[in-house]
Amino acid sequence: MGLAVICKYKRTKTPFYVEQAGLNLYSLEELSYFLYHNICLVDRNFFDERLCRWLEETGAKDLAGRIRNGSSSGTNFQNLVLMAAGASGLYTVDELTGLGERLKGLVNLQEQERLKLRADELLDSRNEWAAMEEYRRILRMHQNSRLGMGFYGAVWNNLGVCCARQFLFEEAAECFETSCRYQPDEEARQQAELARQLAEGILPGAGKKRPDSEDPQKKLLRWEREYRNGLLKG
């Protein structure tokens, strides 16, 4: 794909709000880009009448009609995604073929694996609260022995990352420690130790509390930045 693409459809006055990602879309090109890079954040219910009406506002009335017909006739999720992602002309045939293969791969995943992919995409897009809910949803489900200890260790680790980014350092430490029980890992152990220090008001590495005269909010923001630099997602 080139560095610049001329948009063929209108930019809408009213955005299409993607609740799963907390994102506003204003053009068919933006919708295509979102679907191509975030397929785990949507499901069949994404292609509803609200989307079709918005597509009509972009000038893509033919696409809106095809999605309506496809949804009502039971067209599979993969076809709906490819229909919308391919309509803008942003992606080549090879790129759309690759997207189709990724969609096929999702079908063969365990439910917990699909949920983790969804949660990871939310975490990558800085939607930590939504990601936390997805990770917790996985952990509330019956543990699937086919996924292995490493899978659940990664879920706990990423939940810890979410908590740390929200200044929930005590909860973050517990998550990282649980992650280590599933899969011992030096990085997770260090993250747990740093989170414990932050929860106690200790600057990581200093071994002592900062003077009370420092503004607490600025202190937390600075510590959070320093701590986040060492966070790794599993």
mmCIF file of C-alpha atoms in Angstrom:
data_model
loop_
_atom_site.group_PDB
_atom_site.id
_atom_site.type_symbol
_atom_site.label_atom_id
_atom_site.label_comp_id
_atom_site.label_asym_id
_atom_site.label_seq_id
_atom_site.Cartn_x
_atom_site.Cartn_y
_atom_site.Cartn_z
ATOM 1 C CA MET A 1 0.000 0.000 0.000
ATOM 2 C CA GLY A 2 1.277 3.518 -0.814
ATOM 3 C CA LEU A 3 2.065 6.273 1.630
ATOM 4 C CA ALA A 4 -0.989 8.294 0.608
ATOM 5 C CA VAL A 5 -4.464 7.302 -0.519
ATOM 6 C CA ILE A 6 -7.115 9.573 -2.024
ATOM 7 C CA CYS A 7 -10.404 8.949 -0.234
ATOM 8 C CA LYS A 8 -13.231 8.139 -2.637
ATOM 9 C CA TYR A 9 -16.093 8.523 -0.181
ATOM 10 C CA LYS A 10 -17.466 11.428 1.823
ATOM 11 C CA ARG A 11 -16.358 12.285 5.338
ATOM 12 C CA THR A 12 -19.454 12.178 7.538
ATOM 13 C CA LYS A 13 -20.588 14.910 9.887
ATOM 14 C CA THR A 14 -21.763 12.323 12.376
ATOM 15 C CA PRO A 15 -19.116 9.771 13.347
ATOM 16 C CA PHE A 16 -19.698 6.061 13.622
ATOM 17 C CA TYR A 17 -18.806 5.260 17.214
ATOM 18 C CA VAL A 18 -17.105 1.912 17.785
ATOM 19 C CA GLU A 19 -17.913 1.202 21.409
ATOM 20 C CA GLN A 20 -15.523 -1.753 21.634
ATOM 21 C CA ALA A 21 -12.552 0.510 20.908
ATOM 22 C CA GLY A 22 -13.858 3.886 22.110
ATOM 23 C CA LEU A 23 -13.223 5.211 18.611
ATOM 24 C CA ASN A 24 -15.037 7.556 16.222
ATOM 25 C CA LEU A 25 -14.903 6.794 12.494
ATOM 26 C CA TYR A 26 -15.681 9.442 9.877
ATOM 27 C CA SER A 27 -15.078 7.702 6.545
ATOM 28 C CA LEU A 28 -15.282 4.349 4.815
ATOM 29 C CA GLU A 29 -11.498 4.371 4.572
ATOM 30 C CA GLU A 30 -11.236 4.696 8.357
ATOM 31 C CA LEU A 31 -13.693 1.810 8.741
ATOM 32 C CA SER A 32 -11.635 -0.355 6.395
ATOM 33 C CA TYR A 33 -8.434 0.453 8.268
ATOM 34 C CA PHE A 34 -10.075 -0.319 11.603
ATOM 35 C CA LEU A 35 -11.418 -3.679 10.445
ATOM 36 C CA TYR A 36 -8.130 -4.685 8.857
ATOM 37 C CA HIS A 37 -6.129 -4.015 12.025
ATOM 38 C CA ASN A 38 -8.705 -4.851 14.721
ATOM 39 C CA ILE A 39 -10.707 -7.838 13.564
ATOM 40 C CA CYS A 40 -10.804 -9.281 17.082
ATOM 41 C CA LEU A 41 -12.717 -6.250 18.362
ATOM 42 C CA VAL A 42 -15.814 -6.864 16.255
ATOM 43 C CA ASP A 43 -18.304 -9.659 15.756
ATOM 44 C CA ARG A 44 -21.291 -10.283 13.525
ATOM 45 C CA ASN A 45 -23.424 -7.837 15.523
ATOM 46 C CA PHE A 46 -21.105 -5.036 14.378
ATOM 47 C CA PHE A 47 -22.717 -5.180 10.926
ATOM 48 C CA ASP A 48 -26.107 -3.853 11.978
ATOM 49 C CA GLU A 49 -28.575 -1.261 10.727
ATOM 50 C CA ARG A 50 -26.720 1.546 12.496
ATOM 51 C CA LEU A 51 -23.604 0.774 10.448
ATOM 52 C CA CYS A 52 -25.619 0.569 7.242
ATOM 53 C CA ARG A 53 -27.223 3.977 7.784
ATOM 54 C CA TRP A 54 -23.805 5.483 8.472
ATOM 55 C CA LEU A 55 -22.389 3.894 5.324
ATOM 56 C CA GLU A 56 -25.161 5.519 3.322
ATOM 57 C CA GLU A 57 -24.055 8.861 4.739
ATOM 58 C CA THR A 58 -20.545 8.228 3.389
ATOM 59 C CA GLY A 59 -22.013 7.657 -0.064
ATOM 60 C CA ALA A 60 -21.454 3.890 0.018
ATOM 61 C CA LYS A 61 -25.115 3.026 -0.503
ATOM 62 C CA ASP A 62 -24.324 -0.079 -2.540
ATOM 63 C CA LEU A 63 -22.117 -1.447 0.254
ATOM 64 C CA ALA A 64 -24.807 -0.663 2.836
ATOM 65 C CA GLY A 65 -27.322 -2.624 0.777
ATOM 66 C CA ARG A 66 -24.984 -5.603 0.378
ATOM 67 C CA ILE A 67 -24.301 -5.695 4.114
ATOM 68 C CA ARG A 68 -28.035 -5.533 4.879
ATOM 69 C CA ASN A 69 -28.722 -8.382 2.491
ATOM 70 C CA GLY A 70 -25.770 -10.379 3.756
ATOM 71 C CA SER A 71 -26.754 -9.964 7.409
ATOM 72 C CA SER A 72 -30.373 -10.940 6.784
ATOM 73 C CA SER A 73 -29.457 -13.924 4.609
ATOM 74 C CA GLY A 74 -26.915 -15.348 7.036
ATOM 75 C CA THR A 75 -23.687 -14.477 5.230
ATOM 76 C CA ASN A 76 -20.780 -15.524 7.439
ATOM 77 C CA PHE A 77 -18.754 -13.058 9.475
ATOM 78 C CA GLN A 78 -15.672 -13.447 7.303
ATOM 79 C CA ASN A 79 -17.519 -12.305 4.170
ATOM 80 C CA LEU A 80 -19.003 -9.300 5.948
ATOM 81 C CA VAL A 81 -15.569 -8.156 7.123
ATOM 82 C CA LEU A 82 -13.988 -8.602 3.702
ATOM 83 C CA MET A 83 -16.915 -6.850 2.052
ATOM 84 C CA ALA A 84 -16.457 -3.749 4.219
ATOM 85 C CA ALA A 85 -12.646 -3.766 4.375
ATOM 86 C CA GLY A 86 -12.308 -4.196 0.635
ATOM 87 C CA ALA A 87 -14.813 -1.550 -0.443
ATOM 88 C CA SER A 88 -12.538 1.434 0.125
ATOM 89 C CA GLY A 89 -9.725 0.282 -2.158
ATOM 90 C CA LEU A 90 -7.154 0.716 0.601
ATOM 91 C CA TYR A 91 -5.928 -2.857 0.411
ATOM 92 C CA THR A 92 -4.614 -5.025 -2.386
ATOM 93 C CA VAL A 93 -6.007 -8.423 -3.324
ATOM 94 C CA ASP A 94 -3.090 -10.090 -1.543
ATOM 95 C CA GLU A 95 -3.676 -8.073 1.615
ATOM 96 C CA LEU A 96 -7.372 -8.955 1.643
ATOM 97 C CA THR A 97 -6.495 -12.599 1.068
ATOM 98 C CA GLY A 98 -4.225 -12.407 4.094
ATOM 99 C CA LEU A 99 -7.035 -10.872 6.110
ATOM 100 C CA GLY A 100 -9.287 -13.725 5.056
ATOM 101 C CA GLU A 101 -6.707 -16.233 6.269
ATOM 102 C CA ARG A 102 -6.487 -14.461 9.615
ATOM 103 C CA LEU A 103 -10.269 -14.628 9.926
ATOM 104 C CA LYS A 104 -10.253 -18.336 9.120
ATOM 105 C CA GLY A 105 -7.617 -18.829 11.798
ATOM 106 C CA LEU A 106 -9.852 -17.241 14.406
ATOM 107 C CA VAL A 107 -12.507 -19.882 13.785
ATOM 108 C CA ASN A 108 -10.113 -22.616 14.905
ATOM 109 C CA LEU A 109 -9.148 -20.898 18.160
ATOM 110 C CA GLN A 110 -10.521 -21.748 21.566
ATOM 111 C CA GLU A 111 -12.957 -19.166 22.954
ATOM 112 C CA GLN A 112 -10.437 -18.056 25.568
ATOM 113 C CA GLU A 113 -7.817 -17.516 22.868
ATOM 114 C CA ARG A 114 -10.174 -15.323 20.844
ATOM 115 C CA LEU A 115 -11.013 -13.320 23.953
ATOM 116 C CA LYS A 116 -7.320 -12.822 24.715
ATOM 117 C CA LEU A 117 -6.656 -11.560 21.188
ATOM 118 C CA ARG A 118 -9.534 -9.139 21.635
ATOM 119 C CA ALA A 119 -8.213 -8.014 25.022
ATOM 120 C CA ASP A 120 -4.676 -7.624 23.661
ATOM 121 C CA GLU A 121 -5.946 -5.365 20.862
ATOM 122 C CA LEU A 122 -7.831 -3.261 23.406
ATOM 123 C CA LEU A 123 -4.691 -3.006 25.522
ATOM 124 C CA ASP A 124 -2.613 -2.006 22.503
ATOM 125 C CA SER A 125 -5.145 0.728 21.698
ATOM 126 C CA ARG A 126 -4.821 2.084 25.279
ATOM 127 C CA ASN A 127 -8.348 1.013 26.260
ATOM 128 C CA GLU A 128 -7.179 -0.552 29.518
ATOM 129 C CA TRP A 129 -10.545 -0.700 31.290
ATOM 130 C CA ALA A 130 -12.173 -2.645 28.460
ATOM 131 C CA ALA A 131 -9.132 -4.915 28.216
ATOM 132 C CA MET A 132 -9.315 -5.616 31.951
ATOM 133 C CA GLU A 133 -12.900 -6.794 31.598
ATOM 134 C CA GLU A 134 -11.941 -9.200 28.808
ATOM 135 C CA TYR A 135 -8.987 -10.649 30.743
ATOM 136 C CA ARG A 136 -11.174 -11.082 33.820
ATOM 137 C CA ARG A 137 -13.829 -12.729 31.692
ATOM 138 C CA ILE A 138 -11.254 -15.318 30.589
ATOM 139 C CA LEU A 139 -10.235 -15.944 34.186
ATOM 140 C CA ARG A 140 -13.860 -16.446 35.263
ATOM 141 C CA MET A 141 -14.271 -19.199 32.683
ATOM 142 C CA HIS A 142 -13.474 -22.833 33.358
ATOM 143 C CA GLN A 143 -9.718 -23.264 32.954
ATOM 144 C CA ASN A 144 -8.947 -24.967 29.650
ATOM 145 C CA SER A 145 -6.108 -27.438 30.114
ATOM 146 C CA ARG A 146 -5.486 -27.501 26.341
ATOM 147 C CA LEU A 147 -4.217 -23.923 26.481
ATOM 148 C CA GLY A 148 -1.391 -24.618 28.898
ATOM 149 C CA MET A 149 -0.016 -22.758 31.897
ATOM 150 C CA GLY A 150 1.787 -20.209 29.726
ATOM 151 C CA PHE A 151 -1.494 -18.942 28.287
ATOM 152 C CA TYR A 152 -2.943 -18.164 31.712
ATOM 153 C CA GLY A 153 0.361 -16.723 32.871
ATOM 154 C CA ALA A 154 0.196 -14.272 29.950
ATOM 155 C CA VAL A 155 -3.419 -13.363 30.783
ATOM 156 C CA TRP A 156 -2.491 -12.565 34.387
ATOM 157 C CA ASN A 157 0.565 -10.614 33.233
ATOM 158 C CA ASN A 158 -1.468 -8.473 30.833
ATOM 159 C CA LEU A 159 -4.129 -7.884 33.461
ATOM 160 C CA GLY A 160 -1.312 -6.637 35.672
ATOM 161 C CA VAL A 161 -0.216 -4.240 32.920
ATOM 162 C CA CYS A 162 -3.782 -2.883 32.738
ATOM 163 C CA CYS A 163 -3.924 -2.371 36.498
ATOM 164 C CA ALA A 164 -0.525 -0.671 36.615
ATOM 165 C CA ARG A 165 -1.501 1.761 33.863
ATOM 166 C CA GLN A 166 -4.543 2.693 35.958
ATOM 167 C CA PHE A 167 -2.379 3.271 39.078
ATOM 168 C CA LEU A 168 -3.868 0.153 40.709
ATOM 169 C CA PHE A 169 -0.450 -0.942 41.860
ATOM 170 C CA GLU A 170 -1.521 -3.334 44.617
ATOM 171 C CA GLU A 171 -3.764 -5.221 42.196
ATOM 172 C CA ALA A 172 -1.025 -5.106 39.555
ATOM 173 C CA ALA A 173 1.480 -6.707 41.917
ATOM 174 C CA GLU A 174 -0.957 -9.513 42.722
ATOM 175 C CA CYS A 175 -1.534 -10.150 39.015
ATOM 176 C CA PHE A 176 2.177 -10.292 38.223
ATOM 177 C CA GLU A 177 2.792 -12.627 41.168
ATOM 178 C CA THR A 178 -0.025 -14.906 40.015
ATOM 179 C CA SER A 179 1.437 -14.848 36.512
ATOM 180 C CA CYS A 180 4.744 -16.097 37.935
ATOM 181 C CA ARG A 181 2.972 -18.981 39.663
ATOM 182 C CA TYR A 182 1.638 -20.122 36.307
ATOM 183 C CA GLN A 183 4.855 -19.473 34.426
ATOM 184 C CA PRO A 184 7.979 -18.288 36.296
ATOM 185 C CA ASP A 185 9.369 -15.259 34.524
ATOM 186 C CA GLU A 186 12.019 -12.798 35.657
ATOM 187 C CA GLU A 187 10.385 -9.819 33.925
ATOM 188 C CA ALA A 188 7.040 -10.499 35.630
ATOM 189 C CA ARG A 189 8.796 -10.940 38.983
ATOM 190 C CA GLN A 190 10.502 -7.565 38.593
ATOM 191 C CA GLN A 191 7.221 -5.948 37.584
ATOM 192 C CA ALA A 192 5.581 -7.362 40.701
ATOM 193 C CA GLU A 193 8.372 -5.991 42.882
ATOM 194 C CA LEU A 194 8.148 -2.535 41.310
ATOM 195 C CA ALA A 195 4.373 -2.511 41.652
ATOM 196 C CA ARG A 196 4.675 -3.402 45.349
ATOM 197 C CA GLN A 197 7.056 -0.486 45.871
ATOM 198 C CA LEU A 198 4.727 1.916 44.087
ATOM 199 C CA ALA A 199 1.764 0.663 46.127
ATOM 200 C CA GLU A 200 3.748 1.453 49.299
ATOM 201 C CA GLY A 201 4.713 4.915 48.077
ATOM 202 C CA ILE A 202 8.340 3.997 47.484
ATOM 203 C CA LEU A 203 10.180 5.219 44.417
ATOM 204 C CA PRO A 204 11.403 2.085 42.611
ATOM 205 C CA GLY A 205 15.101 1.575 43.217
ATOM 206 C CA ALA A 206 15.373 4.268 45.873
ATOM 207 C CA GLY A 207 14.483 2.101 48.844
ATOM 208 C CA LYS A 208 12.855 4.994 50.688
ATOM 209 C CA LYS A 209 9.772 7.161 50.502
ATOM 210 C CA ARG A 210 9.827 10.472 48.699
ATOM 211 C CA PRO A 211 9.423 13.706 50.689
ATOM 212 C CA ASP A 212 5.797 14.484 51.476
ATOM 213 C CA SER A 213 6.316 17.990 50.105
ATOM 214 C CA GLU A 214 6.255 16.676 46.523
ATOM 215 C CA ASP A 215 2.861 16.978 44.831
ATOM 216 C CA PRO A 216 1.245 13.491 45.098
ATOM 217 C CA GLN A 217 -0.366 13.593 41.671
ATOM 218 C CA LYS A 218 2.842 14.670 39.926
ATOM 219 C CA LYS A 219 4.704 12.018 41.886
ATOM 220 C CA LEU A 220 2.323 9.275 40.786
ATOM 221 C CA LEU A 221 2.461 10.418 37.163
ATOM 222 C CA ARG A 222 6.260 10.437 37.183
ATOM 223 C CA TRP A 223 6.492 7.043 38.854
ATOM 224 C CA GLU A 224 3.894 5.619 36.499
ATOM 225 C CA ARG A 225 5.898 6.777 33.482
ATOM 226 C CA GLU A 226 9.088 5.284 34.880
ATOM 227 C CA TYR A 227 7.337 2.035 35.747
ATOM 228 C CA ARG A 228 5.451 1.721 32.460
ATOM 229 C CA ASN A 229 8.729 1.819 30.542
ATOM 230 C CA GLY A 230 9.502 -1.605 31.942
ATOM 231 C CA LEU A 231 6.091 -3.187 31.366
ATOM 232 C CA LEU A 232 5.930 -6.078 28.926
ATOM 233 C CA LYS A 233 2.724 -7.556 27.510
ATOM 234 C CA GLY A 234 2.549 -11.315 27.145
#
